[in-house]
mmCIF file of C-alpha atoms in Angstrom:
data_model
loop_
_atom_site.group_PDB
_atom_site.id
_atom_site.type_symbol
_atom_site.label_atom_id
_atom_site.label_comp_id
_atom_site.label_asym_id
_atom_site.label_seq_id
_atom_site.Cartn_x
_atom_site.Cartn_y
_atom_site.Cartn_z
ATOM 1 C CA MET A 1 -108.973 -18.071 22.921
ATOM 2 C CA LYS A 2 -105.301 -18.596 23.587
ATOM 3 C CA SER A 3 -104.305 -19.667 27.053
ATOM 4 C CA PRO A 4 -101.594 -17.590 28.677
ATOM 5 C CA SER A 5 -98.203 -19.190 28.398
ATOM 6 C CA LYS A 6 -95.663 -19.367 31.156
ATOM 7 C CA PRO A 7 -92.999 -16.680 30.967
ATOM 8 C CA THR A 8 -89.781 -18.064 29.586
ATOM 9 C CA LYS A 9 -86.293 -16.816 30.140
ATOM 10 C CA GLN A 10 -85.107 -14.883 27.092
ATOM 11 C CA LYS A 11 -82.237 -16.712 25.423
ATOM 12 C CA VAL A 12 -79.384 -14.479 24.319
ATOM 13 C CA THR A 13 -78.748 -15.073 20.626
ATOM 14 C CA ASN A 14 -76.545 -12.137 19.654
ATOM 15 C CA PRO A 15 -73.876 -10.072 21.365
ATOM 16 C CA VAL A 16 -74.734 -6.450 22.115
ATOM 17 C CA LEU A 17 -72.755 -3.645 20.472
ATOM 18 C CA LEU A 18 -71.260 -1.021 22.777
ATOM 19 C CA THR A 19 -69.960 2.316 21.571
ATOM 20 C CA PRO A 20 -66.653 3.531 22.981
ATOM 21 C CA ALA A 21 -68.555 6.058 25.145
ATOM 22 C CA GLN A 22 -70.801 3.307 26.546
ATOM 23 C CA LEU A 23 -67.768 1.156 27.337
ATOM 24 C CA LYS A 24 -65.971 4.093 28.971
ATOM 25 C CA ALA A 25 -69.008 4.659 31.217
ATOM 26 C CA ARG A 26 -69.170 0.976 32.225
ATOM 27 C CA GLN A 27 -65.463 0.117 32.053
ATOM 28 C CA ASP A 28 -65.222 -0.872 35.729
ATOM 29 C CA GLN A 29 -68.269 -3.182 35.442
ATOM 30 C CA LEU A 30 -67.092 -5.267 32.493
ATOM 31 C CA LEU A 31 -64.280 -7.707 31.856
ATOM 32 C CA ILE A 32 -62.564 -6.343 28.743
ATOM 33 C CA ILE A 33 -61.001 -9.023 26.561
ATOM 34 C CA ASP A 34 -58.789 -8.149 23.611
ATOM 35 C CA VAL A 35 -58.817 -10.996 21.081
ATOM 36 C CA ARG A 36 -55.907 -9.739 18.970
ATOM 37 C CA GLY A 37 -52.503 -11.326 18.734
ATOM 38 C CA TRP A 38 -49.762 -10.636 21.262
ATOM 39 C CA ILE A 39 -47.914 -8.005 19.174
ATOM 40 C CA GLU A 40 -51.078 -6.023 18.403
ATOM 41 C CA TYR A 41 -52.111 -6.129 22.049
ATOM 42 C CA TRP A 42 -48.669 -5.020 23.190
ATOM 43 C CA MET A 43 -48.660 -2.104 20.725
ATOM 44 C CA GLY A 44 -51.754 -0.607 22.354
ATOM 45 C CA HIS A 45 -54.882 -1.824 24.108
ATOM 46 C CA ILE A 46 -57.695 -0.400 26.207
ATOM 47 C CA PRO A 47 -56.476 0.074 29.790
ATOM 48 C CA GLY A 48 -57.466 -2.930 31.858
ATOM 49 C CA ALA A 49 -58.067 -5.166 28.836
ATOM 50 C CA GLN A 50 -56.766 -8.694 29.096
ATOM 51 C CA ARG A 51 -55.613 -10.815 26.194
ATOM 52 C CA PHE A 52 -57.411 -14.165 26.121
ATOM 53 C CA ASN A 53 -57.864 -16.730 23.381
ATOM 54 C CA GLN A 54 -61.101 -18.699 22.989
ATOM 55 C CA ASN A 55 -59.905 -21.741 24.947
ATOM 56 C CA ARG A 56 -58.761 -19.638 27.883
ATOM 57 C CA ILE A 57 -62.089 -17.792 27.967
ATOM 58 C CA LEU A 58 -63.932 -21.115 28.181
ATOM 59 C CA GLN A 59 -61.602 -22.346 30.939
ATOM 60 C CA ASP A 60 -61.314 -19.191 33.055
ATOM 61 C CA ILE A 61 -64.413 -17.027 32.574
ATOM 62 C CA PRO A 62 -67.812 -17.963 34.076
ATOM 63 C CA LYS A 63 -70.702 -17.940 31.608
ATOM 64 C CA ASP A 64 -72.584 -15.286 33.600
ATOM 65 C CA GLN A 65 -69.624 -12.837 33.616
ATOM 66 C CA ALA A 66 -70.265 -9.578 31.747
ATOM 67 C CA ILE A 67 -67.658 -9.513 28.963
ATOM 68 C CA VAL A 68 -66.844 -6.944 26.307
ATOM 69 C CA LEU A 69 -64.647 -8.072 23.445
ATOM 70 C CA THR A 70 -62.446 -5.872 21.326
ATOM 71 C CA CYS A 71 -59.915 -6.064 18.527
ATOM 72 C CA LEU A 72 -58.526 -3.435 16.162
ATOM 73 C CA SER A 73 -61.726 -2.684 14.195
ATOM 74 C CA GLY A 74 -64.418 -4.795 15.890
ATOM 75 C CA HIS A 75 -64.541 -7.503 13.207
ATOM 76 C CA ARG A 76 -62.554 -10.298 14.903
ATOM 77 C CA SER A 77 -64.123 -9.532 18.259
ATOM 78 C CA ALA A 78 -67.613 -9.747 16.701
ATOM 79 C CA ILE A 79 -66.832 -13.270 15.477
ATOM 80 C CA THR A 80 -65.563 -14.296 18.919
ATOM 81 C CA ALA A 81 -68.542 -12.620 20.633
ATOM 82 C CA GLN A 82 -70.995 -14.551 18.460
ATOM 83 C CA TRP A 83 -69.105 -17.765 19.200
ATOM 84 C CA LEU A 84 -69.250 -17.101 22.972
ATOM 85 C CA VAL A 85 -73.012 -16.608 22.779
ATOM 86 C CA SER A 86 -73.263 -19.971 20.980
ATOM 87 C CA GLN A 87 -71.249 -21.490 23.859
ATOM 88 C CA GLY A 88 -73.809 -20.287 26.409
ATOM 89 C CA TYR A 89 -72.377 -16.960 27.570
ATOM 90 C CA HIS A 90 -75.186 -14.568 28.533
ATOM 91 C CA GLN A 91 -73.649 -11.090 28.889
ATOM 92 C CA VAL A 92 -71.495 -10.642 25.803
ATOM 93 C CA TYR A 93 -70.743 -7.245 24.308
ATOM 94 C CA ASN A 94 -68.646 -6.201 21.335
ATOM 95 C CA LEU A 95 -66.916 -2.817 21.084
ATOM 96 C CA LYS A 96 -68.232 -1.130 17.950
ATOM 97 C CA GLY A 97 -65.249 -0.057 15.857
ATOM 98 C CA GLY A 98 -62.732 -1.714 18.186
ATOM 99 C CA THR A 99 -59.689 0.009 19.628
ATOM 100 C CA MET A 100 -59.516 2.306 16.585
ATOM 101 C CA ALA A 101 -62.896 3.803 17.529
ATOM 102 C CA TRP A 102 -61.809 3.954 21.189
ATOM 103 C CA GLN A 103 -58.710 5.906 20.234
ATOM 104 C CA GLN A 104 -60.633 8.191 17.820
ATOM 105 C CA MET A 105 -62.776 9.264 20.787
ATOM 106 C CA GLY A 106 -59.590 10.468 22.473
ATOM 107 C CA TYR A 107 -59.534 7.689 25.040
ATOM 108 C CA PRO A 108 -56.096 6.411 26.035
ATOM 109 C CA LEU A 109 -54.438 3.174 25.040
ATOM 110 C CA GLN A 110 -52.038 1.265 27.250
ATOM 111 C CA ARG A 111 -48.850 -0.146 25.735
ATOM 112 C CA GLY A 112 -47.084 -3.338 26.725
ATOM 113 C CA ASN A 113 -47.986 -5.303 29.811
ATOM 114 C CA LEU A 114 -46.604 -5.703 33.314
ATOM 115 C CA SER A 115 -44.250 -8.555 32.521
ATOM 116 C CA VAL A 116 -42.758 -6.746 29.515
ATOM 117 C CA ASN A 117 -42.617 -3.349 31.243
ATOM 118 C CA SER A 118 -40.984 -4.849 34.320
ATOM 119 C CA LEU A 119 -38.126 -5.918 32.070
ATOM 120 C CA GLY A 120 -37.581 -2.319 31.016
ATOM 121 C CA PHE A 121 -39.162 -2.482 27.560
ATOM 122 C CA ASN A 122 -41.670 0.280 26.827
#
């Protein structure tokens, strides 16, 4: 007969996929990080999304912070999400289909950023 084992904390091994509708419903509960380049981000991103590279995430974001990553199609963000899990992040989500899927659902995109818009460029 097997003796009962002590419960162990489940280790997160893969990021969780979120649909655009799921992200929309939880948008105020998650830190949205856009992993695209500056120009792509400026051209249109999910409102509230911040543009961070991998090094800045490691420096500025606590490992227990709930994070959803996005890019144009979800491919680059999936790679970064998997990497964050390997670095010990516990609440990592990836937007399925990226900002293209977000926009296809009719959800708005924000253009530019405060520093660019404050200079009069839209």
